[in-house]
Coordinates of C-alpha atoms and ligand atoms in Angstrom, one line a residue:
M158 CA 14.5 9.9 -24.0
T159 CA 14.3 11.4 -20.6
A160 CA 11.6 9.9 -18.4
T161 CA 9.1 11.9 -16.6
V162 CA 9.8 11.5 -12.9
I163 CA 6.6 10.7 -11.0
D164 CA 6.9 12.7 -7.8
G165 CA 5.3 10.4 -5.1
K166 CA 6.1 12.9 -2.4
A167 CA 4.1 15.7 -4.0
F168 CA 1.4 13.2 -5.0
A169 CA 1.1 11.9 -1.5
A170 CA 0.8 15.5 -0.2
T171 CA -2.2 16.0 -2.6
V172 CA -3.8 12.8 -1.3
R173 CA -3.3 13.9 2.3
E174 CA -4.9 17.3 1.4
K175 CA -7.9 15.5 -0.1
V176 CA -8.2 13.3 3.0
A177 CA -8.0 16.4 5.2
G178 CA -10.8 18.0 3.2
H179 CA -13.1 15.0 3.5
V180 CA -12.3 14.8 7.2
A181 CA -13.3 18.5 7.7
R182 CA -16.5 17.9 5.8
L183 CA -17.4 14.8 7.8
S184 CA -16.9 16.8 11.0
E185 CA -18.8 19.9 9.9
E186 CA -21.7 18.1 8.2
H187 CA -22.0 15.0 10.3
G188 CA -20.1 15.5 13.5
I189 CA -18.0 12.4 12.7
V190 CA -14.2 12.1 13.3
P191 CA -12.6 9.2 11.5
G192 CA -10.4 7.1 13.9
L193 CA -7.3 4.9 13.1
A194 CA -5.8 2.5 15.5
V195 CA -2.4 1.1 15.0
V196 CA -1.3 -2.0 17.0
L197 CA 2.4 -2.6 17.5
V198 CA 3.8 -5.7 19.1
G199 CA 7.4 -5.6 20.2
E200 CA 10.1 -3.1 19.5
D201 CA 11.3 -3.5 15.9
P202 CA 12.9 -0.1 15.3
A203 CA 11.8 0.2 11.7
S204 CA 8.2 -0.6 12.7
E205 CA 8.4 2.0 15.5
V206 CA 9.4 4.7 13.0
Y207 CA 6.5 3.7 10.7
V208 CA 4.0 3.7 13.5
R209 CA 5.1 7.1 14.8
S210 CA 4.9 8.6 11.3
K211 CA 1.4 7.1 10.8
G212 CA 0.3 8.6 14.1
K213 CA 1.6 12.1 13.2
Q214 CA 0.0 12.1 9.7
T215 CA -3.3 10.8 11.0
V216 CA -3.5 13.7 13.5
A217 CA -2.3 16.2 10.8
A218 CA -5.3 15.1 8.6
G219 CA -7.7 15.9 11.5
M220 CA -8.4 12.3 12.5
K221 CA -8.3 10.5 15.7
S222 CA -5.1 8.4 16.2
V223 CA -4.8 5.5 18.7
E224 CA -1.6 3.6 19.2
R225 CA -1.6 0.4 21.1
K226 CA 1.9 -0.7 21.9
L227 CA 2.2 -4.2 23.4
A228 CA 5.3 -6.1 24.7
A229 CA 7.1 -8.5 22.4
D230 CA 6.0 -11.4 24.6
T231 CA 2.3 -10.5 24.4
S232 CA 0.3 -13.7 23.8
E233 CA -1.8 -14.3 20.8
S234 CA -5.0 -14.4 22.8
K235 CA -4.2 -11.0 24.4
L236 CA -3.6 -9.5 21.0
L237 CA -6.9 -11.0 19.8
E238 CA -8.6 -9.3 22.8
V239 CA -7.1 -6.0 21.8
V240 CA -8.4 -6.5 18.2
A241 CA -11.8 -7.4 19.6
E242 CA -11.9 -4.2 21.7
L243 CA -11.0 -2.1 18.7
N244 CA -13.6 -3.9 16.5
A245 CA -16.2 -3.0 19.1
D246 CA -15.1 0.7 19.4
P247 CA -17.4 2.9 17.3
T248 CA -14.9 5.8 17.3
I249 CA -12.4 3.5 15.5
H250 CA -12.9 3.1 11.7
G251 CA -9.6 1.6 10.8
I252 CA -7.4 -1.0 12.5
L253 CA -3.8 -1.8 11.4
V254 CA -1.8 -4.5 13.1
Q255 CA 1.8 -3.7 12.2
L256 CA 3.7 -6.6 10.6
P257 CA 5.9 -8.5 11.1
L258 CA 4.5 -10.0 14.3
P259 CA 6.7 -12.0 16.7
P260 CA 7.0 -15.7 15.6
H261 CA 4.8 -17.1 18.5
I262 CA 1.8 -15.2 17.0
D263 CA -0.2 -16.5 14.1
A264 CA -0.4 -13.4 11.9
E265 CA -3.1 -14.8 9.7
A266 CA -5.3 -15.5 12.6
V267 CA -4.9 -12.0 13.9
I268 CA -5.5 -10.3 10.6
N269 CA -8.6 -12.4 10.0
A270 CA -9.9 -11.4 13.5
I271 CA -10.1 -7.7 12.4
D272 CA -13.5 -6.5 11.4
P273 CA -13.2 -6.6 7.5
A274 CA -15.0 -3.2 7.4
K275 CA -12.1 -1.8 9.5
D276 CA -9.3 -3.6 7.7
V277 CA -7.5 -0.6 6.3
D278 CA -4.6 -2.8 5.3
G279 CA -6.9 -4.9 3.0
F280 CA -5.2 -8.1 4.3
H281 CA -8.3 -9.8 5.7
I282 CA -9.3 -12.9 3.6
L283 CA -12.7 -11.3 2.9
N284 CA -11.1 -8.2 1.4
V285 CA -8.6 -10.3 -0.6
G286 CA -11.5 -12.3 -2.0
R287 CA -13.6 -9.2 -2.7
L288 CA -10.7 -7.5 -4.6
G289 CA -10.2 -10.7 -6.6
T290 CA -13.8 -10.9 -7.6
G291 CA -14.2 -7.2 -8.4
Q292 CA -16.4 -6.5 -5.3
K293 CA -16.1 -3.4 -3.2
A294 CA -13.1 -4.1 -0.9
M295 CA -10.6 -2.5 1.4
V296 CA -7.5 -2.4 -0.9
P297 CA -3.9 -2.7 0.4
C298 CA -2.2 0.7 0.7
T299 CA 0.9 0.3 -1.4
P300 CA -0.7 -1.1 -4.5
L301 CA -3.5 1.5 -4.1
G302 CA -0.9 4.2 -4.1
C303 CA 0.7 2.7 -7.3
L304 CA -2.6 2.6 -9.0
M305 CA -3.4 6.2 -8.2
M306 CA 0.0 7.3 -9.7
L307 CA -0.6 5.1 -12.8
R308 CA -4.1 6.5 -13.3
D309 CA -2.8 10.0 -12.9
H310 CA -0.1 9.5 -15.4
H311 CA -2.0 7.4 -18.1
G312 CA -5.6 8.2 -17.6
D313 CA -7.2 5.0 -19.0
L314 CA -5.0 1.9 -18.5
S315 CA -7.2 -0.5 -20.5
G316 CA -5.4 -2.8 -22.8
L317 CA -1.9 -2.0 -21.6
D318 CA 0.5 -4.8 -20.9
A319 CA 1.5 -4.8 -17.2
V320 CA 4.2 -6.9 -15.7
V321 CA 4.3 -7.1 -11.9
I322 CA 7.6 -8.5 -10.6
G323 CA 7.0 -10.1 -7.2
R324 CA 4.1 -12.2 -5.9
S325 CA 3.7 -11.1 -2.3
N326 CA 0.3 -10.9 -0.7
I327 CA 1.0 -7.3 0.4
V328 CA 2.0 -5.9 -3.0
G329 CA 2.4 -8.2 -6.0
K330 CA -0.9 -10.1 -5.9
P331 CA -3.2 -7.2 -5.0
M332 CA -1.4 -5.0 -7.6
A333 CA -2.1 -7.6 -10.2
Q334 CA -5.7 -7.7 -9.2
L335 CA -6.0 -3.9 -9.4
L336 CA -4.4 -3.8 -12.8
L337 CA -6.7 -6.5 -14.0
G338 CA -9.6 -4.4 -12.7
E339 CA -8.3 -1.6 -15.0
S340 CA -8.4 -4.0 -17.9
C341 CA -4.7 -4.4 -18.3
T342 CA -3.2 -7.6 -19.6
V343 CA -1.4 -8.7 -16.5
T344 CA 1.6 -10.9 -16.0
I345 CA 2.9 -11.8 -12.5
A346 CA 6.6 -12.6 -12.7
H347 CA 8.7 -14.0 -9.9
S348 CA 12.0 -15.8 -9.0
R349 CA 11.1 -18.8 -11.1
T350 CA 10.0 -17.0 -14.2
K351 CA 11.7 -18.1 -17.3
D352 CA 13.4 -15.4 -19.4
L353 CA 12.4 -12.5 -17.1
P354 CA 14.1 -9.9 -19.3
E355 CA 11.9 -10.9 -22.3
V356 CA 8.8 -10.9 -20.2
V357 CA 9.6 -7.4 -18.8
R358 CA 10.4 -6.1 -22.3
R359 CA 6.8 -6.6 -23.4
A360 CA 5.5 -4.4 -20.6
D361 CA 3.9 -0.9 -21.0
I362 CA 3.8 -0.9 -17.2
V363 CA 6.4 -2.5 -15.0
V364 CA 5.8 -2.7 -11.2
A365 CA 8.9 -4.0 -9.4
A366 CA 8.2 -5.4 -5.9
V367 CA 10.7 -8.0 -5.1
G368 CA 13.0 -6.5 -2.5
R369 CA 16.2 -7.0 -4.5
P370 CA 18.3 -3.9 -4.9
E371 CA 18.5 -2.6 -8.5
M372 CA 17.7 -6.0 -10.1
V373 CA 15.9 -4.5 -13.1
P374 CA 18.4 -3.0 -15.6
G375 CA 17.4 -0.4 -18.2
D376 CA 17.8 -2.8 -21.1
W377 CA 14.8 -4.8 -19.8
I378 CA 12.6 -1.7 -20.2
K379 CA 10.6 -1.1 -23.4
P380 CA 11.2 2.5 -24.6
G381 CA 8.5 4.7 -23.2
A382 CA 7.2 2.3 -20.6
T383 CA 6.1 3.4 -17.1
V384 CA 8.2 2.0 -14.3
I385 CA 6.8 1.9 -10.7
D386 CA 9.5 0.9 -8.2
V387 CA 8.1 -0.4 -4.9
G388 CA 11.5 -1.5 -3.6
I389 CA 13.2 0.1 -0.6
N390 CA 16.6 -1.4 -0.1
R391 CA 19.4 -0.1 2.0
V392 CA 22.7 -0.6 0.3
E393 CA 25.8 0.9 2.0
D394 CA 23.8 3.7 3.7
R395 CA 22.0 4.5 0.5
L396 CA 18.3 3.8 -0.3
V397 CA 17.8 2.1 -3.7
G398 CA 14.8 0.5 -5.3
D399 CA 14.3 -2.7 -7.2
V400 CA 15.2 -1.1 -10.5
D401 CA 18.5 0.4 -11.6
Y402 CA 17.3 4.0 -11.7
D403 CA 19.6 5.7 -14.1
S404 CA 19.6 3.1 -16.8
C405 CA 15.8 2.5 -16.4
A406 CA 15.1 6.3 -16.5
A407 CA 17.0 6.5 -19.8
Q408 CA 14.6 4.0 -21.4
A409 CA 11.3 4.7 -19.6
G410 CA 8.6 7.2 -20.4
A411 CA 7.9 7.7 -16.7
I412 CA 9.5 6.4 -13.5
T413 CA 9.1 6.6 -9.7
P414 CA 12.3 7.5 -7.8
V415 CA 13.5 5.9 -4.6
P416 CA 13.1 7.5 -2.1
G417 CA 10.2 9.9 -3.0
G418 CA 8.2 7.6 -5.2
V419 CA 5.9 4.9 -4.0
G420 CA 7.0 5.1 -0.3
P421 CA 5.2 8.3 0.7
M422 CA 2.0 7.1 -1.0
T423 CA 1.6 4.2 1.3
I424 CA 0.7 6.1 4.5
A425 CA -1.3 8.6 2.4
C426 CA -3.4 5.7 1.2
L427 CA -3.7 4.4 4.7
L428 CA -5.3 7.7 5.7
A429 CA -7.5 7.5 2.5
N430 CA -8.6 4.0 3.4
T431 CA -9.5 5.2 6.9
V432 CA -11.8 7.9 5.5
T433 CA -13.3 5.4 3.1
A434 CA -14.0 2.9 5.9
C435 CA -15.5 5.7 8.0
C436 CA -17.8 6.8 5.2
R437 CA -18.9 3.2 4.5
A438 CA -19.5 2.6 8.2
H439 CA -21.9 5.6 8.3
G440 CA -23.5 4.9 4.9
L441 CA -22.1 8.1 3.4
A442 CA -20.8 8.7 -0.1
E443 CA -17.3 7.5 -0.6
P444 CA -14.5 10.1 -0.9
E445 CA -13.9 10.7 -4.6
G446 CA -10.5 10.0 -6.0
L447 CA -9.3 8.1 -2.9
T448 CA -10.6 4.6 -3.7
A449 CA -9.8 1.9 -6.2
Ligands
GUN1548 N1 4.7 -3.7 7.7 C1 5.3 -3.2 6.6 N2 4.4 -2.7 5.7 C2 3.2 -2.9 6.3 C3 1.9 -2.6 5.9 O1 1.6 -2.1 4.9 N3 0.9 -2.9 6.8 C4 1.2 -3.5 8.0 N4 0.2 -3.8 8.8 N5 2.4 -3.8 8.4 C5 3.4 -3.5 7.6

């Protein structure tokens, strides 16, 4: 069997097009421009690349982009002041504080200081709780992107066995909540899971989000299963995922490549969340196809 390759790069482009369409309509019909603020503390090169890319794509979609770059030794209280300013700014509908933050700053405190309605990362404790209880929430971007691709490929997901490998707050846990919301039977596996190969072999859907290069071999994959690879690992100047692509592609029905799979969907979903937050803030209908 040769797996269908799920083209995240192309999918992300369609999401960005949809976003741009909604943005144009908001502007024409309501005179509203969605605004996204990204806050970066310090000079982590990877974070700087992300932030620049976010800014460019935000502007390309017709939205307002604000970047607040703060020195690495910025105090927590100063950062909280910046967040409070952005919370109070009616032209800003989405706020993202780039992680990781320097060790002297309590990241949890900062995240929970963001207005939950502007929390386009979906990391605020209220949004985490809303997602877990099936209430309308802001949903973390990477799992939202995975869900969009799964829905596109499968249509109805109900009753499918889903195994999420990894239990992070950013991907694993919210991914599991989203799949539960789709009525999948969900297992969260992690480093202490007993007999991981057997657990993964049951899955119709495998989402790998552990950050260990190529740790899932093809013989763990049930023939025809869908494999979503969230991993981005640099190995000897090559980017690889958390699954061994060639052997998994030989077993799977569909698979996301690395690069060009989940990665491009994350920023596209950040833009989608910003439009969603903007529509909610103004009591307007939510953008179709861009929410969980
Ligand atoms: N750093 C790496 N990924 C992310 C993300 O999705 N959101 C934020 N805020 N920081 C990150």
